[in-house]
Amino acid sequence: MTTPLARALRTVRANIVPFSAAYPGDCTVAGSYQVRALPGHANGANVGWTTGFWPGMLWLAYELEGDEAYKTAGLRELERFAVRIDGLSDVETHDLGFLYTLSAAAPWRNVPEMRAEARRVALAAADHLMTRFLEPVGIIQAWGNLGDPSQCGRTIIDSLMNLPLLRWASGVTGDRRY
């Protein structure tokens, strides 16, 4: 009998090639993930808050099995997420923790030879996330224009998913502002 973990790892492995140049959609269609299709974006674009889940699965699989195929695919994701944060593409969101803890902090932990680049990318995301931190109330603004007082202070429970990225950044740099 196959364990659920073995089935999950098989699924991740089977999707390395299909998702090597495109991201999966948010939901399954007929039981499988298709290439992401969002209006106004190229198919498979690295946009939205769920694209970080794919590198997260790759790094979890690598940690469990140590297979170089997962590592290679995960490092490709680090490059793709570096492009996203360096170009400030679709990063005006409170979801940077979802995206960069999985795509950049995970390879920092797992691949010593890529530690400098992974650190750079993850810290760039943490720094950008801090632009949404509203110090007087101690929250990360979830969405909305930061300069619009009528939108100021919006927060949701999902904002807590940013805390692992900020905690990692604080631990790596010693900077308590994170």
Coordinates of C-alpha atoms in Angstrom, one line a residue:
M1 CA 0.0 0.0 0.0
T2 CA 1.3 3.5 -0.9
T3 CA 1.4 6.0 1.9
P4 CA -0.2 9.5 1.4
L5 CA 3.3 11.0 1.7
A6 CA 4.7 8.7 -1.1
R7 CA 1.7 9.7 -3.3
A8 CA 2.3 13.4 -2.6
L9 CA 6.0 13.1 -3.5
R10 CA 5.1 11.3 -6.7
T11 CA 2.7 14.1 -7.6
V12 CA 5.4 16.8 -6.9
R13 CA 7.9 14.9 -9.0
A14 CA 5.5 14.4 -11.9
N15 CA 4.8 18.2 -11.9
I16 CA 8.5 19.3 -12.1
V17 CA 8.5 19.4 -15.9
P18 CA 5.0 20.8 -16.4
F19 CA 5.6 23.6 -14.0
S20 CA 9.3 24.3 -14.9
A21 CA 8.3 27.4 -16.9
A22 CA 4.8 28.2 -15.6
Y23 CA 2.9 28.2 -12.3
P24 CA -0.1 26.1 -11.5
G25 CA -3.5 27.6 -11.1
D26 CA -5.0 28.1 -7.6
C27 CA -7.5 25.2 -8.0
T28 CA -7.6 21.8 -9.6
V29 CA -9.6 21.1 -12.8
A30 CA -10.9 17.6 -13.1
G31 CA -8.6 16.5 -10.3
S32 CA -5.3 18.0 -11.5
Y33 CA -3.6 21.4 -11.6
Q34 CA -3.4 23.2 -14.9
V35 CA -1.2 26.1 -15.9
R36 CA -2.2 29.3 -14.1
A37 CA -4.5 31.5 -16.3
L38 CA -5.4 35.0 -15.0
P39 CA -6.9 37.8 -17.1
G40 CA -4.3 40.4 -18.1
H41 CA -1.3 38.1 -17.5
A42 CA 0.6 35.5 -19.6
N43 CA -0.4 31.9 -18.9
G44 CA 1.6 30.5 -16.0
A45 CA 2.7 34.0 -14.8
N46 CA 4.3 34.4 -11.4
V47 CA 1.6 36.6 -10.0
G48 CA -0.8 36.3 -7.1
W49 CA -0.3 34.9 -3.6
T50 CA -0.3 31.2 -4.3
T51 CA 2.7 30.8 -6.6
G52 CA 5.0 30.4 -3.6
F53 CA 3.4 27.1 -2.7
W54 CA 5.0 25.3 -5.7
P55 CA 8.6 26.1 -4.5
G56 CA 7.5 25.2 -1.0
M57 CA 6.4 21.8 -2.1
L58 CA 9.7 21.3 -4.0
W59 CA 11.8 22.2 -0.9
L60 CA 9.7 20.0 1.4
A61 CA 10.2 17.1 -1.1
Y62 CA 14.0 17.9 -1.2
E63 CA 14.2 17.9 2.6
L64 CA 12.4 14.6 2.8
E65 CA 14.2 12.7 0.0
G66 CA 17.4 14.7 -0.8
D67 CA 16.8 14.2 -4.5
E68 CA 18.7 16.6 -6.7
A69 CA 15.7 16.9 -9.1
Y70 CA 13.8 18.8 -6.4
K71 CA 16.8 20.9 -5.5
T72 CA 17.4 21.9 -9.2
A73 CA 13.7 22.8 -9.6
G74 CA 13.7 24.7 -6.3
L75 CA 16.7 26.8 -7.3
R76 CA 15.0 27.6 -10.6
E77 CA 12.2 29.0 -8.5
L78 CA 14.6 31.1 -6.5
E79 CA 15.7 32.7 -9.8
R80 CA 12.1 33.3 -10.8
F81 CA 11.2 34.9 -7.5
A82 CA 14.4 37.0 -7.6
V83 CA 13.1 38.4 -10.9
R84 CA 9.7 39.2 -9.2
I85 CA 11.1 41.0 -6.2
D86 CA 13.9 42.7 -8.1
G87 CA 11.4 44.1 -10.6
L88 CA 8.8 44.8 -8.0
S89 CA 6.4 42.8 -10.0
D90 CA 3.1 42.1 -8.2
V91 CA 4.6 42.6 -4.7
E92 CA 2.2 45.3 -3.4
T93 CA 0.7 42.7 -1.2
H94 CA 0.7 41.5 2.4
D95 CA 1.4 38.0 1.1
L96 CA 5.1 38.2 0.7
G97 CA 5.6 35.8 3.5
F98 CA 3.6 33.2 1.6
L99 CA 5.8 33.8 -1.4
Y100 CA 9.3 34.3 -0.1
T101 CA 9.6 32.1 3.0
L102 CA 9.0 29.2 0.6
S103 CA 10.9 30.4 -2.5
A104 CA 13.9 32.1 -0.9
A105 CA 14.3 31.3 2.9
A106 CA 13.9 27.6 2.2
P107 CA 16.9 27.4 -0.3
W108 CA 18.9 29.6 2.1
R109 CA 18.4 26.8 4.7
N110 CA 18.9 23.9 2.3
V111 CA 21.7 24.9 -0.2
P112 CA 24.8 26.4 1.4
E113 CA 26.3 27.4 -2.0
M114 CA 23.2 29.5 -2.8
R115 CA 22.9 31.0 0.7
A116 CA 24.1 34.5 -0.3
E117 CA 21.6 34.8 -3.2
A118 CA 18.7 33.3 -1.3
R119 CA 19.4 35.6 1.6
R120 CA 19.5 38.6 -0.7
V121 CA 16.1 37.7 -2.3
A122 CA 14.4 36.9 1.0
L123 CA 15.7 40.1 2.7
A124 CA 14.5 42.1 -0.3
A125 CA 11.1 40.6 0.2
A126 CA 11.1 41.2 3.9
D127 CA 12.2 44.8 3.4
H128 CA 9.4 45.4 0.9
L129 CA 6.9 43.7 3.3
M130 CA 8.0 46.2 6.0
T131 CA 6.6 49.0 3.8
R132 CA 3.2 47.7 4.8
F133 CA 3.9 47.7 8.5
L134 CA 1.9 50.3 10.4
E135 CA 4.0 50.8 13.5
P136 CA 1.5 52.8 15.6
V137 CA -0.9 49.8 15.6
G138 CA 1.7 47.0 15.1
I139 CA 0.0 45.4 12.0
I140 CA 0.8 44.6 8.5
Q141 CA -1.7 46.3 6.2
A142 CA -3.4 43.5 4.3
W143 CA -4.4 45.3 1.1
G144 CA -5.2 48.7 -0.2
N145 CA -3.3 51.9 -1.0
L146 CA -0.9 52.7 1.8
G147 CA -1.3 56.4 1.2
D148 CA -5.1 56.4 1.4
P149 CA -6.3 57.0 5.0
S150 CA -9.7 55.4 4.2
Q151 CA -7.9 52.1 3.5
C152 CA -5.3 52.4 6.3
G153 CA -5.3 49.6 8.9
R154 CA -6.9 46.8 7.0
T155 CA -5.7 43.5 8.3
I156 CA -6.7 39.8 8.1
I157 CA -5.5 36.6 9.8
D158 CA -3.6 35.7 6.7
S159 CA -1.2 38.5 7.5
L160 CA 0.2 36.3 10.2
M161 CA 1.7 34.1 7.5
N162 CA 4.2 36.8 7.0
L163 CA 5.7 36.4 10.4
P164 CA 8.0 33.5 9.6
L165 CA 9.7 35.6 6.9
L166 CA 10.1 38.5 9.2
R167 CA 11.3 36.3 12.1
W168 CA 13.8 34.6 9.7
A169 CA 15.0 38.1 8.5
S170 CA 15.5 39.2 12.1
G171 CA 17.4 36.0 13.0
V172 CA 19.7 36.3 9.9
T173 CA 20.4 40.0 10.3
G174 CA 20.0 40.6 14.0
D175 CA 17.8 43.5 13.1
R176 CA 14.9 43.7 15.5
R177 CA 12.8 46.0 13.3
Y178 CA 11.6 42.9 11.5

